[in-house]
Short mmCIF file of C-alpha atoms in Angstrom, two decimals:
data_model
loop_
_atom_site.label_atom_id
_atom_site.label_comp_id
_atom_site.label_asym_id
_atom_site.label_seq_id
_atom_site.Cartn_x
_atom_site.Cartn_y
_atom_site.Cartn_z
CA MET A 850 39.05 91.64 83.29
CA SER A 851 40.33 94.13 85.71
CA ASN A 852 41.16 91.49 88.40
CA VAL A 853 43.35 89.85 85.93
CA ARG A 854 45.12 93.16 85.05
CA THR A 855 45.55 93.75 88.85
CA HIS A 856 46.92 90.16 89.37
CA ARG A 857 49.31 90.57 86.74
CA ALA A 858 50.64 94.08 88.00
CA VAL A 859 50.94 92.69 91.38
CA TRP A 860 53.11 89.87 90.09
CA LEU A 861 55.21 92.28 87.87
CA ALA A 862 55.74 94.60 90.69
CA ALA A 863 56.96 91.71 92.96
CA ILE A 864 59.61 90.41 90.10
CA VAL A 865 60.79 93.97 89.69
CA VAL A 866 61.29 94.34 93.56
CA VAL A 867 63.02 91.01 93.86
CA ALA A 868 65.12 91.79 90.81
CA LEU A 869 66.10 95.12 92.15
CA GLY A 870 66.94 93.91 95.58
CA PHE A 871 69.08 91.15 94.11
CA GLY A 872 70.89 93.63 91.95
CA ILE A 873 71.49 95.88 94.90
CA ALA A 874 72.88 92.86 96.96
CA LEU A 875 75.22 91.90 94.12
CA VAL A 876 76.53 95.42 93.69
CA LYS A 877 77.20 95.63 97.51
CA VAL A 878 79.04 92.24 97.60
CA PHE A 879 81.09 93.15 94.52
CA ASN A 880 82.24 96.40 96.08
CA GLU A 881 83.01 94.87 99.38
CA ASN A 882 85.13 92.11 97.76
CA LEU A 883 86.80 94.38 95.21
CA VAL A 884 90.38 94.69 96.14
CA PHE A 885 92.58 97.56 95.25
CA PHE A 886 96.27 97.91 95.89
CA TYR A 887 98.32 101.14 96.27
CA THR A 888 101.50 101.84 94.55
CA PRO A 889 104.75 102.85 96.47
CA THR A 890 104.33 106.38 94.97
CA GLN A 891 100.82 106.55 96.42
CA ILE A 892 101.87 105.24 99.91
CA LEU A 893 104.77 107.79 100.05
CA GLY A 894 102.64 110.58 98.78
CA GLY A 895 100.06 110.02 101.64
CA GLU A 896 97.20 108.86 99.32
CA VAL A 897 96.48 105.88 101.56
CA PRO A 898 92.92 106.39 102.99
CA THR A 899 92.98 107.20 106.71
CA GLY A 900 91.18 104.66 109.08
CA GLU A 901 92.24 101.58 107.04
CA LYS A 902 94.56 99.53 109.36
CA THR A 903 95.58 97.02 106.50
CA TYR A 904 95.57 97.55 102.75
CA ARG A 905 97.71 96.19 99.66
CA LEU A 906 100.85 97.45 98.26
CA GLY A 907 101.64 96.43 94.86
CA GLY A 908 104.57 96.83 92.43
CA MET A 909 107.85 95.11 91.40
CA VAL A 910 110.20 93.38 93.70
CA GLU A 911 113.41 95.50 93.21
CA THR A 912 116.56 93.51 91.93
CA GLY A 913 118.90 93.00 94.39
CA SER A 914 116.82 93.98 97.32
CA VAL A 915 115.75 90.46 98.80
CA GLN A 916 117.32 89.90 102.16
CA ARG A 917 116.53 86.72 104.13
CA GLU A 918 117.51 86.21 107.75
CA ALA A 919 119.31 83.12 108.46
CA ASP A 920 117.46 80.51 110.64
CA SER A 921 114.24 82.76 110.34
CA LEU A 922 111.19 83.34 108.05
CA LYS A 923 111.91 86.96 107.94
CA VAL A 924 112.23 88.61 104.46
CA ARG A 925 113.27 92.00 103.57
CA PHE A 926 112.56 93.45 100.08
CA VAL A 927 111.98 96.65 98.22
CA VAL A 928 108.74 97.26 96.08
CA SER A 929 109.02 99.62 93.28
CA ASP A 930 106.59 101.44 90.83
CA LEU A 931 109.62 102.71 88.75
CA ASN A 932 109.10 106.10 90.53
CA SER A 933 109.24 105.42 94.30
CA LYS A 934 110.54 102.75 96.35
CA VAL A 935 109.01 101.22 99.56
CA PRO A 936 110.98 98.70 101.94
CA VAL A 937 108.81 95.80 102.86
CA GLU A 938 109.27 93.38 105.85
CA PHE A 939 107.54 90.09 106.00
CA ASN A 940 107.75 87.03 108.55
CA GLY A 941 106.62 83.97 106.73
CA ILE A 942 106.77 81.83 103.84
CA VAL A 943 106.83 83.75 100.53
CA PRO A 944 105.15 82.17 97.51
CA ASP A 945 107.25 79.87 95.05
CA LEU A 946 106.70 82.57 92.27
CA PHE A 947 108.26 85.16 94.48
CA LYS A 948 111.61 86.51 93.17
CA GLU A 949 113.41 89.59 92.32
CA GLY A 950 112.23 91.51 89.07
CA THR A 951 108.62 90.17 89.35
CA GLY A 952 105.42 91.49 90.56
CA VAL A 953 104.16 91.38 94.09
CA VAL A 954 101.17 92.36 96.03
CA ALA A 955 101.49 92.52 99.83
CA ASP A 956 98.88 92.94 102.61
CA GLY A 957 99.85 94.90 105.47
CA GLN A 958 100.49 98.24 107.30
CA TRP A 959 102.70 101.08 106.51
CA ASP A 960 104.45 102.16 109.84
CA GLY A 961 105.84 105.39 108.21
CA THR A 962 109.14 103.86 107.15
CA THR A 963 108.54 100.33 106.37
CA PHE A 964 105.45 98.23 104.92
CA VAL A 965 104.99 95.44 107.45
CA ALA A 966 103.42 92.60 105.28
CA SER A 967 101.10 90.07 106.88
CA GLU A 968 100.79 88.22 103.51
CA VAL A 969 102.72 88.25 100.27
CA LEU A 970 101.29 87.31 96.90
CA ALA A 971 103.51 86.76 93.99
CA LYS A 972 102.36 87.79 90.46
CA HIS A 973 103.31 86.06 87.27
CA ASP A 974 103.25 87.28 83.78
CA GLU A 975 101.13 86.05 80.88
CA GLU A 976 103.79 83.57 79.74
CA TYR A 977 103.80 81.72 83.12
CA MET A 978 103.33 77.82 82.86
CA PRO A 979 102.80 75.78 86.08
CA PRO A 980 105.76 73.52 86.85
CA GLY A 981 105.03 70.02 84.89
CA VAL A 982 102.86 71.57 82.20
CA GLU A 983 104.86 71.61 79.13
CA GLN A 984 103.64 72.88 75.60
#
């Protein structure tokens, strides 16, 4: 009888160890892939962690701030969080949803005066409908 109990206890312990290992791995992967963005106020206030070379800036594209260079993919615009403004420079193709007055998240680096973006992601509001989808 004690042999059966020992066998069950070993199996139960093995299941607990495997479940615990799986849970720890899941939390680790989640934390590594969790992406935060910093607001213009945080960037200008020096709240960006040191040692991180690239991070995300999030906010609204300031109305009237988008400037495109002729014969180039370079775009300059200002991101605001309604308290502070950060100029952004991006050399590439911006998403179709990118426009003044809408939300944006940009990956890149702060050089002290300008956020130099390597990627720009446009955000849409909850009323957005993809082109061609009509209700």
